[in-house]
XYZ file of C-alpha atoms in Angstrom:
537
model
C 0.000 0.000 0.000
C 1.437 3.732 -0.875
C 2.568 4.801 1.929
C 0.991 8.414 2.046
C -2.556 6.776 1.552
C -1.690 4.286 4.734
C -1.254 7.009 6.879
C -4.060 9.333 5.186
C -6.083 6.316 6.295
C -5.062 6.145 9.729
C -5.616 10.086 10.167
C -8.837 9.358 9.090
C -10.360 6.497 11.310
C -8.011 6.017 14.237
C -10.414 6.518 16.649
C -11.736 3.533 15.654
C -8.871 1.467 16.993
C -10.202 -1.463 19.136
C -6.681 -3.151 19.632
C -3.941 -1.132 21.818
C -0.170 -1.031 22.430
C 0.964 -1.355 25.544
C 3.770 -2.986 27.882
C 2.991 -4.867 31.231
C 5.534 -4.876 33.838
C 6.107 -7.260 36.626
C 7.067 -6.891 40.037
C 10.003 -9.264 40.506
C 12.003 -12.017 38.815
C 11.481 -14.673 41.534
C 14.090 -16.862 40.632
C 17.081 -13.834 40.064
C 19.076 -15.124 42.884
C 19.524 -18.652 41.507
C 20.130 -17.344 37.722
C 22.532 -15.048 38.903
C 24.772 -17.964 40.327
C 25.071 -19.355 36.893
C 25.331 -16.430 34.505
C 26.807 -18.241 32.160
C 23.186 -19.785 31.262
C 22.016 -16.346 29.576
C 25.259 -14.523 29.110
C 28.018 -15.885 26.818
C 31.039 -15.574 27.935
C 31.966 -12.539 26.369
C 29.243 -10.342 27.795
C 30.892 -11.685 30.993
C 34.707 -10.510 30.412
C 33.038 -7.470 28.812
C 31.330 -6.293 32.596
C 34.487 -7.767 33.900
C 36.932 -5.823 32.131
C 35.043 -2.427 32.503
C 33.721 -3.046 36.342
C 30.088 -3.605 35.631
C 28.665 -5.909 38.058
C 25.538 -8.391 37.221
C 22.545 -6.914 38.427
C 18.799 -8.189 38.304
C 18.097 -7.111 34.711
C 20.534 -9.470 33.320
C 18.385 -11.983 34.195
C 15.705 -13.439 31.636
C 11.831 -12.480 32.353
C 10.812 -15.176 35.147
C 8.933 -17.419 32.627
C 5.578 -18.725 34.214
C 4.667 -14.728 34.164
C 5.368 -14.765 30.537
C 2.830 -17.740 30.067
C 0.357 -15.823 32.184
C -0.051 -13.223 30.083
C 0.164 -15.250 26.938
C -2.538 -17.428 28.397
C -4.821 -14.108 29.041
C -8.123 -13.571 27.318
C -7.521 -11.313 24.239
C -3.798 -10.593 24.903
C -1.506 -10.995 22.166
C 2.718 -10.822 23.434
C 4.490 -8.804 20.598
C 8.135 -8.460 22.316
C 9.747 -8.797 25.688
C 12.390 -6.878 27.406
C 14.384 -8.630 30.900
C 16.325 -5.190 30.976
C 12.622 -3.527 31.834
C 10.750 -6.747 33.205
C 8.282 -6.464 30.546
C 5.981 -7.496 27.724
C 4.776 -6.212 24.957
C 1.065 -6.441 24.154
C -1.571 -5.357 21.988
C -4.954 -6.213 23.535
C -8.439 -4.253 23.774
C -8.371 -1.583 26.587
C -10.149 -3.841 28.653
C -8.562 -6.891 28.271
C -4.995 -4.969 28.795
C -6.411 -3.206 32.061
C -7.576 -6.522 33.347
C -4.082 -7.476 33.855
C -3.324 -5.624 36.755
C -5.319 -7.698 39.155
C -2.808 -10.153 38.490
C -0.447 -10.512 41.501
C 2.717 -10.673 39.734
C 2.141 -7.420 37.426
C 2.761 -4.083 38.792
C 0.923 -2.037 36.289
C 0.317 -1.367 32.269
C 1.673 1.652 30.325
C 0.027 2.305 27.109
C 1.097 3.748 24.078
C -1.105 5.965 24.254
C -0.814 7.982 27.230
C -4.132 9.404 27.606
C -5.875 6.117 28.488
C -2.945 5.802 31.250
C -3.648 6.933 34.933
C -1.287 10.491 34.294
C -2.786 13.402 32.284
C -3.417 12.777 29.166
C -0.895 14.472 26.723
C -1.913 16.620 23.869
C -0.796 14.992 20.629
C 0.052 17.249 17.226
C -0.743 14.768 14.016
C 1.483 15.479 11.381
C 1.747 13.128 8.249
C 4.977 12.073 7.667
C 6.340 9.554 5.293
C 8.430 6.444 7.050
C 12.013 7.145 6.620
C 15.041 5.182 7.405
C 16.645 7.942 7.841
C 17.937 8.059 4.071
C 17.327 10.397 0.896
C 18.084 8.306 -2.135
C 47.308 0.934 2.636
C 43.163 0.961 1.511
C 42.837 1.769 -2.071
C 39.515 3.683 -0.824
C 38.844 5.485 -4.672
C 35.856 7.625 -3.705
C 34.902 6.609 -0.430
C 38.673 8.077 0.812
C 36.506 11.477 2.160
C 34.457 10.041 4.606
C 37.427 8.242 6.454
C 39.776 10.968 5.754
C 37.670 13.578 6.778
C 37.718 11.701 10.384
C 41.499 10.674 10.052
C 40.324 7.825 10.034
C 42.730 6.342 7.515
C 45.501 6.440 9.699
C 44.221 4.489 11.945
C 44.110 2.111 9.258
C 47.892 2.726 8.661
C 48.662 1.784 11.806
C 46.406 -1.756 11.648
C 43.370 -0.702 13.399
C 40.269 -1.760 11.383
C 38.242 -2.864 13.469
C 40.093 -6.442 14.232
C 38.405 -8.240 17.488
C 35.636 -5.828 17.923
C 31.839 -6.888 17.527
C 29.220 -4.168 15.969
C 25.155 -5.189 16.139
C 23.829 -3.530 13.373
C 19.788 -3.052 14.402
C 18.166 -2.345 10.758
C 15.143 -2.897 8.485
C 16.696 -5.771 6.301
C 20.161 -7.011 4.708
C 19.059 -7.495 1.064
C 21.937 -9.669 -1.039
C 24.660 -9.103 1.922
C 25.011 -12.766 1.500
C 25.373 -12.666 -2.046
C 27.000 -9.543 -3.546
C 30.849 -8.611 -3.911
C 30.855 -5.596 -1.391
C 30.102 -7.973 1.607
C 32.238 -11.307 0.138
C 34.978 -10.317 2.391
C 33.173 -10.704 5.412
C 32.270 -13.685 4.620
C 35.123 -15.189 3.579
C 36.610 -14.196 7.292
C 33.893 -15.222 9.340
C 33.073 -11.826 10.148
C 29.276 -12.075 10.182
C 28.191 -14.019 13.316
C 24.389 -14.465 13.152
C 21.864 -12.224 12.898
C 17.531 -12.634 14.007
C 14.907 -10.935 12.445
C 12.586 -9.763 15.344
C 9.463 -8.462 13.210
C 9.116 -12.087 11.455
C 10.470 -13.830 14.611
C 12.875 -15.575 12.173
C 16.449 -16.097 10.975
C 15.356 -14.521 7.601
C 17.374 -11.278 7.511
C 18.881 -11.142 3.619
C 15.549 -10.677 2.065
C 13.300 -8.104 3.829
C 14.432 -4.683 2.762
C 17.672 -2.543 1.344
C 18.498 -0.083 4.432
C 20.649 -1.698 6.118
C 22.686 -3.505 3.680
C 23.792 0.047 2.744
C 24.589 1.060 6.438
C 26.337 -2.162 6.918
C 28.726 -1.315 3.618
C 29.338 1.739 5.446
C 31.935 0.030 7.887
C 32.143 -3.428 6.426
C 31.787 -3.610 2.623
C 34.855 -3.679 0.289
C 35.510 -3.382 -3.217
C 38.714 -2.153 -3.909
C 39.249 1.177 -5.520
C 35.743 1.973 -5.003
C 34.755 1.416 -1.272
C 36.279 0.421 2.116
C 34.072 0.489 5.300
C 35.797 2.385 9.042
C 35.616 -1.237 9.991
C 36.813 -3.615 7.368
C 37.686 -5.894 9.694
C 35.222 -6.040 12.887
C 32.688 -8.933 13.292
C 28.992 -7.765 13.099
C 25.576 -9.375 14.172
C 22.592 -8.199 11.887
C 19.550 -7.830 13.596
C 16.073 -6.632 11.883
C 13.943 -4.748 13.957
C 12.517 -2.157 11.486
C 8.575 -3.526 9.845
C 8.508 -1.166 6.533
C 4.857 -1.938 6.573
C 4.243 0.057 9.482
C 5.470 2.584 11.969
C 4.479 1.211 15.516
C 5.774 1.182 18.811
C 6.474 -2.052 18.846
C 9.643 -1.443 16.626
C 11.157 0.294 19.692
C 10.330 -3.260 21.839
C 11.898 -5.219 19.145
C 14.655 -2.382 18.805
C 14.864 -3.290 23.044
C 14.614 -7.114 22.167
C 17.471 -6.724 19.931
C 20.066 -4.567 21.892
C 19.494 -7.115 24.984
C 20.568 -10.060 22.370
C 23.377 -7.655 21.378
C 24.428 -7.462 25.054
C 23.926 -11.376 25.459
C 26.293 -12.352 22.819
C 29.216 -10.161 23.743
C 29.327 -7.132 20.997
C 30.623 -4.140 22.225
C 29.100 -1.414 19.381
C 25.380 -1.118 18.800
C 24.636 0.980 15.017
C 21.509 1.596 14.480
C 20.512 3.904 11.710
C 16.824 4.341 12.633
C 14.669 6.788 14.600
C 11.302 7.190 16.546
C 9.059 10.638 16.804
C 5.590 9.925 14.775
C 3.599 6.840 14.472
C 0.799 5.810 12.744
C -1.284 5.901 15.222
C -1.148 9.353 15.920
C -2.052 8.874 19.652
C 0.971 6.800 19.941
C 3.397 9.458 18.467
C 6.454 11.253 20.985
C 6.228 14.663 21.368
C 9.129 17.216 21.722
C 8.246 17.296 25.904
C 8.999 13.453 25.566
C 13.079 13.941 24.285
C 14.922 14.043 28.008
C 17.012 11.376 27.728
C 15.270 8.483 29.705
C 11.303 8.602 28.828
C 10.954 6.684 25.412
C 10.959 2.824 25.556
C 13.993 2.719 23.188
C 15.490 5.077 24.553
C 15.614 3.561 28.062
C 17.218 0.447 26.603
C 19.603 2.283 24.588
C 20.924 3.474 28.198
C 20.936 0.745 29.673
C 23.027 -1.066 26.710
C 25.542 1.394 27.496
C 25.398 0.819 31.344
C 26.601 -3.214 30.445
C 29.856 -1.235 28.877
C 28.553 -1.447 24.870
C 28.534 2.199 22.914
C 24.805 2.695 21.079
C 26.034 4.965 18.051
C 22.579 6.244 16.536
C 21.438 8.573 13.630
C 20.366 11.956 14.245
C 17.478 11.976 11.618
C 16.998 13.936 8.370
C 14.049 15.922 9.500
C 16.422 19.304 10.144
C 14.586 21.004 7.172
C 11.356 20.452 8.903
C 9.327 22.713 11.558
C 9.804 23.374 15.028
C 9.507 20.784 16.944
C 9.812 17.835 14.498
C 13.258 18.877 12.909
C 14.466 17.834 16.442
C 16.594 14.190 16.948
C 14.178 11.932 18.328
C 14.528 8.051 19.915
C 17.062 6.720 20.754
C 19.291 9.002 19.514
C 17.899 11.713 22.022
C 19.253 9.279 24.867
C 21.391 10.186 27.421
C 23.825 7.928 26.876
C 24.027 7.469 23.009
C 26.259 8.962 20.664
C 23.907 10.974 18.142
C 25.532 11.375 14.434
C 24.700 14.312 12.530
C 25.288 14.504 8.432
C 27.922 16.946 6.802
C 28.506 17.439 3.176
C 32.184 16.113 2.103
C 33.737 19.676 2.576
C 32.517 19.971 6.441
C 29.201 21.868 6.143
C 26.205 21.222 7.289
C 23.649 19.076 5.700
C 21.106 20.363 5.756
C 18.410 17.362 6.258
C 19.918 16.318 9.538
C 18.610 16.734 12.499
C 18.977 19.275 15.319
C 19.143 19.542 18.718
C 19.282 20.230 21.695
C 17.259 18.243 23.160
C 13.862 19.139 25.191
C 15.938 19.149 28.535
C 18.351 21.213 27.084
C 21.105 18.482 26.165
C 24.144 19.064 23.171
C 22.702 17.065 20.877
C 23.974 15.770 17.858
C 27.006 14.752 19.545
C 28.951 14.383 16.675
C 29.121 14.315 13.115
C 30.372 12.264 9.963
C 29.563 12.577 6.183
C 26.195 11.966 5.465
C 25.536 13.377 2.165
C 26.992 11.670 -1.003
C 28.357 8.944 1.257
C 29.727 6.336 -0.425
C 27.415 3.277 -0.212
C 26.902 -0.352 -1.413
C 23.347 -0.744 -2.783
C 21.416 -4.333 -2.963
C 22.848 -4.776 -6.624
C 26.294 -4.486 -5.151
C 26.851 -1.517 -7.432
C 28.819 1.136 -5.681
C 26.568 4.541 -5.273
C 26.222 7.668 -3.527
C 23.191 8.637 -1.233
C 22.471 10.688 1.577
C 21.105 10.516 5.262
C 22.147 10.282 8.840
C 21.575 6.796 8.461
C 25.243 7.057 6.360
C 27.266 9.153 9.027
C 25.819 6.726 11.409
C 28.024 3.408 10.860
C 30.958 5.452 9.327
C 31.310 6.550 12.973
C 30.356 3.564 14.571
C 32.964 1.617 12.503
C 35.177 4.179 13.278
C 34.975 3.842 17.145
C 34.948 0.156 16.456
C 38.631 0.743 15.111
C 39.987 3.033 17.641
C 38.630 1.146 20.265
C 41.196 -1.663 19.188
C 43.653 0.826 19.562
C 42.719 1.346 23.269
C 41.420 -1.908 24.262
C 41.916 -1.152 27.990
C 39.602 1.218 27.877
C 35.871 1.434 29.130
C 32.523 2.484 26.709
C 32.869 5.450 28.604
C 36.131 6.683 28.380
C 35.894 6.060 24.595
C 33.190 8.160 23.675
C 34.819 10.991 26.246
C 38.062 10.746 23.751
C 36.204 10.950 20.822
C 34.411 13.797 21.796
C 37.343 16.032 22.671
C 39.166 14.810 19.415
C 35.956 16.872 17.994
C 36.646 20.330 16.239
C 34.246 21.983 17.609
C 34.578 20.654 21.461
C 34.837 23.904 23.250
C 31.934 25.207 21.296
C 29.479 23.328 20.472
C 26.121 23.831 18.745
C 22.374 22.643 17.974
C 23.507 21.679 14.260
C 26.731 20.509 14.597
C 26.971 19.717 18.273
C 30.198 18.881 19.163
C 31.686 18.829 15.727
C 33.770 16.329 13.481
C 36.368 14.409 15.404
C 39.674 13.247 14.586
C 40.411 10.105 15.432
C 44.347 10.482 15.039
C 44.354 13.174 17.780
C 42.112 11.283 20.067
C 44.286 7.887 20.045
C 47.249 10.320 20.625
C 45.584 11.620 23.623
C 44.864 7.909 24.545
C 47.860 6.601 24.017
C 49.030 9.303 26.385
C 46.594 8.674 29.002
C 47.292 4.880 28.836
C 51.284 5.316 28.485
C 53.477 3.719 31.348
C 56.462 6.465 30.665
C 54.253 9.601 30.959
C 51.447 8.797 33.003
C 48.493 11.115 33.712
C 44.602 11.467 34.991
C 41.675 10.324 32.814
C 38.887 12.852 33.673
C 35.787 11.914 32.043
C 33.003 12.386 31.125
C 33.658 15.638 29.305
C 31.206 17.301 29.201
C 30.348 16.643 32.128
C 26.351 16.996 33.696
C 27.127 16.636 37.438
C 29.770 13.748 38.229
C 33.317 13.711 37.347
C 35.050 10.899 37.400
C 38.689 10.092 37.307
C 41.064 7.455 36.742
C 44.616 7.199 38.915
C 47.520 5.841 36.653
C 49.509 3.163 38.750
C 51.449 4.476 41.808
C 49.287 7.493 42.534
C 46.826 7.496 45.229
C 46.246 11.093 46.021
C 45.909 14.344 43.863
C 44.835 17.750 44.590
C 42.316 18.837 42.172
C 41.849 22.768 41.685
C 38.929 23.808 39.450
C 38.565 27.226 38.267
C 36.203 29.743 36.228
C 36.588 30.512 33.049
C 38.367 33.906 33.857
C 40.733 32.061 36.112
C 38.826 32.529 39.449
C 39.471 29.568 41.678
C 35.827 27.910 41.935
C 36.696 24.532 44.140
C 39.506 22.821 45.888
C 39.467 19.160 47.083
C 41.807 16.013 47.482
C 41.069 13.303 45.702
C 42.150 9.674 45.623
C 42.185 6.379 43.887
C 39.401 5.384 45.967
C 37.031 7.766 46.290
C 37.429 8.714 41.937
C 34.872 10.940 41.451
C 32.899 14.725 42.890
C 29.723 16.044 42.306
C 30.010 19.182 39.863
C 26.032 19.778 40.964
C 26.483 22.867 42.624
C 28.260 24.659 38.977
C 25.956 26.662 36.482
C 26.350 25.118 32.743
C 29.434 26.599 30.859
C 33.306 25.882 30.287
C 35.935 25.628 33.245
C 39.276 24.184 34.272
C 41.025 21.965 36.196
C 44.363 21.726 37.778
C 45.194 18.020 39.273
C 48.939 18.072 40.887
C 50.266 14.682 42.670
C 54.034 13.401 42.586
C 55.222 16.403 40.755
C 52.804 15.658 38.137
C 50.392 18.898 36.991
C 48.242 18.265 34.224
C 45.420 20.532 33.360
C 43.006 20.681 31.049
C 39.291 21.688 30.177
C 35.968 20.790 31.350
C 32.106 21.428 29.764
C 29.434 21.471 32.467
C 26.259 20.815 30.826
């Protein structure tokens, strides 16, 4: 069905909806204590050396939904389960309003949220219907021939000099479909490594992701296709998972529950990046759609999952969107990529300047957002055919970032999720200044593995301060043999603000007390002085 009728049709009759969206959330998993004993049994063991190596302890959500409530609500008159989430404790469902309301005098459920808000016990939340047509976020020694500007532009290719593409790191790519990745010439070279692990398409519940739809085997070329003298991905050489969460046919919010579904499996199996060129604001349903109010960084389904992805130590690199042309609000990034803890890509042309389609920020709280940016117009793309094309969208400068972090992150493999997106962000060229278009610029990936190398360097120690910016916590890290430092932070016309001692087990202050803006910091210990610059947000 055309698309613009679909929705024209929707606009039309969708008060006459008799089946609703909504998630039902239980009160415990009774049996978390046992699971937890034997994690092994729904992490692999790479998710495990992944919390290991960063500090991340196993906590309740890791464990899988306790089953017999599952069954429960399966088992419930009128109740259909769409998608589940163990990170939330919670079920998707589409049911009538009575039918989903009956659940709560079930002792195991602690309440229902619907999608749409007004039938939920809070006020009900005025909703602005404006058509819009789905988008995936796209308008139609390498020997890197025409794709050299997107990796150059990023100095990315010498991080390819020196052997970093992406070798032993493992990118989820959560997309609409994979179209001919198994059988054209850009992707061969995965192949012929190993490098593509598996993949699950969550909207058909099967393993069917090659033949569904063309989006993301043209994000996926973005970091792993190859065809010499025409295209090399920022991550030639990573391993990826391919996951389909995206149903073309619709725009629901279910696809944020399977985006959710997805990201935990991500998590399960050990990958440390998360791409995901796609984006939530309007649905269908126009009682279901986000509003601007809705874009502070922990509200959205999706967007909640995205941040807790990053709290089990993975980065969740997202696209801003290509609605910047649009009116206030809706030229705004939306979900995930509004999260808290995801790294938003904006689109640039190749010579730096805006493009103008992407997406804008700040956020409704007041957030930098699009973090930072990579080419998104006339990137250099592998289409379904595997001809070798052009096209445009966030949902380009997307994975050539996340490809990108995926190869400077084997660079600095001793380093948390954290710390890496901190470096990359101060490698950016517009750090001290950021903005609602560009946010906080391009980086260069050269000048942010110098800095790490630095940080991480035996001979010339020094203090990782992250995360910069910072909202109200800094933390630090102590290089070996240090265990006290005197930390001096000052205004931004030099007046001393705060003085404290700090040590290597107590690595972090609260910042709460300073209005948003740039100041500096002076940490001495051992006849070390390092100082740098900090961004309260």
């Amino acid at each position: 069905m055309n698309k613009l009728y679909f929705i024209a049709f929707f606009l039309l009759s969708f008060s006459g909806y008799s089946q609703e969206d909504a998630w039902v959330y239980f009160n415990d998993k009774p049996d978390a204590a046992t699971q937890l004993s034997t994690p092994i049994n729904f992490l692999t063991q790479r998710a495990l050396d992944r919390r290991t190596h960063q500090g991340i302890a196993l906590s309740e959500n890791d464990v899988p939904i306790y089953q017999p409530y599952i069954d429960g609500i399966t088992a419930a008159t009128g109740i259909t389960v769409m998608a589940k989430s163990k990170w939330m404790n919670c079920l998707h469902i589409i049911g009538s309003v009575d039918n989903i309301n009956a659940l709560t005098s079930l002792p195991y459920v602690n309440h229902v949220h619907f999608a749409d808000v007004s039938l939920n016990s809070k006020r009900p939340i005025p909703r602005i219907i404006t058509p819009v047509n789905k988008q995936m976020d796209v308008t139609a020694n390498f020997n890197y021939g025409n794709s050299g500007n997107q990796i150059q532009m990023l100095n990315g290719d010498l991080l390819h000099q020196a052997g970093f593409t992406g070798t032993g790191k493992i990118i989820a790519v959560l997309d609409s479909g994979f179209i001919n990745v198994d059988s054209t010439s850009p992707f061969q070279r995965l192949f012929d490594n190993n490098q593509i692990l598996g993949g699950y398409n969550y909207v058909s519940q099967s393993t069917d992701v090659y033949s569904l739809h063309y989006h993301g085997t043209m994000t996926l070329s973005c970091m792993g296709g190859y065809v010499d003298g025409e295209l090399v991905g920022t991550a030639p050489d990573a391993q990826y998972y391919l996951f389909v969460t995206e149903d073309v046919s619709q725009e629901s919010p279910v696809e944020e529950s399977y985006w959710v579904e997805a990201a935990e499996e991500a998590d399960r199996l050990g990958a440390d990046i998360i791409s995901t060129s796609l984006g939530y604001y309007d649905f269908d349903n126009p009682n279901y759609g986000h509003i601007y109010d809705d874009f502070t960084g922990d509200a959205a389904f999706a967007s909640k999952g995205a941040n807790i992805a990053f709290s089990k130590g993975m980065i969740v690199v997202a696209s801003a969107g290509n609605s910047g042309s649009s009116s206030e609000p809706y030229n705004h990034i939306g979900v995930p990529a509004e999260a808290n803890n995801v790294l938003a890509v904006g689109a640039v042309k190749s010579d730096r300047s805006y493009a103008n389609f992407s997406s804008v920020g700040p956020t409704f709280d007041g957030r930098i957002k699009p973090d930072v940016m990579a080419q998104g117009q006339s990137s250099v793309v592998a289409n379904t055919g595997g001809t070798v094309q052009t096209a445009s969208g966030t949902s380009f400068s997307c994975p050539i970032m996340a490809g990108m972090i995926a190869s400077f992150w084997q660079a600095l493999p001793s380093l948390t999720n954290q710390q890496i997106v901190s470096l990359v962000k101060q490698s950016a060229d517009r750090f001290a200044n950021p903005n609602m278009q560009y946010g906080y610029g391009i980086p260069d990936f050269q000048l942010a593995l110098t800095n790490g190398l630095s940080m991480t360097s035996n001979v010339n120690p020094v203090f990782m301060v992250y995360p910069n910016p910072v909202k109200n916590v800094m933390s630090f890290v102590f290089p070996d043999g240090f265990e006290n430092a005197n930390l001096t932070i000052y205004g931004a016309l030099g007046q001393k603000i705060k003085e404290i001692v700090i040590s290597n087990t107590t690595q972090s202050i609260s910042l709460e007390e300073l209005n948003s803006g740039i100041y500096f910091y002076k940490i001495e210990s051992n006849s070390i002085v390092q100082s740098g610059k900090i961004i309260k947000n």
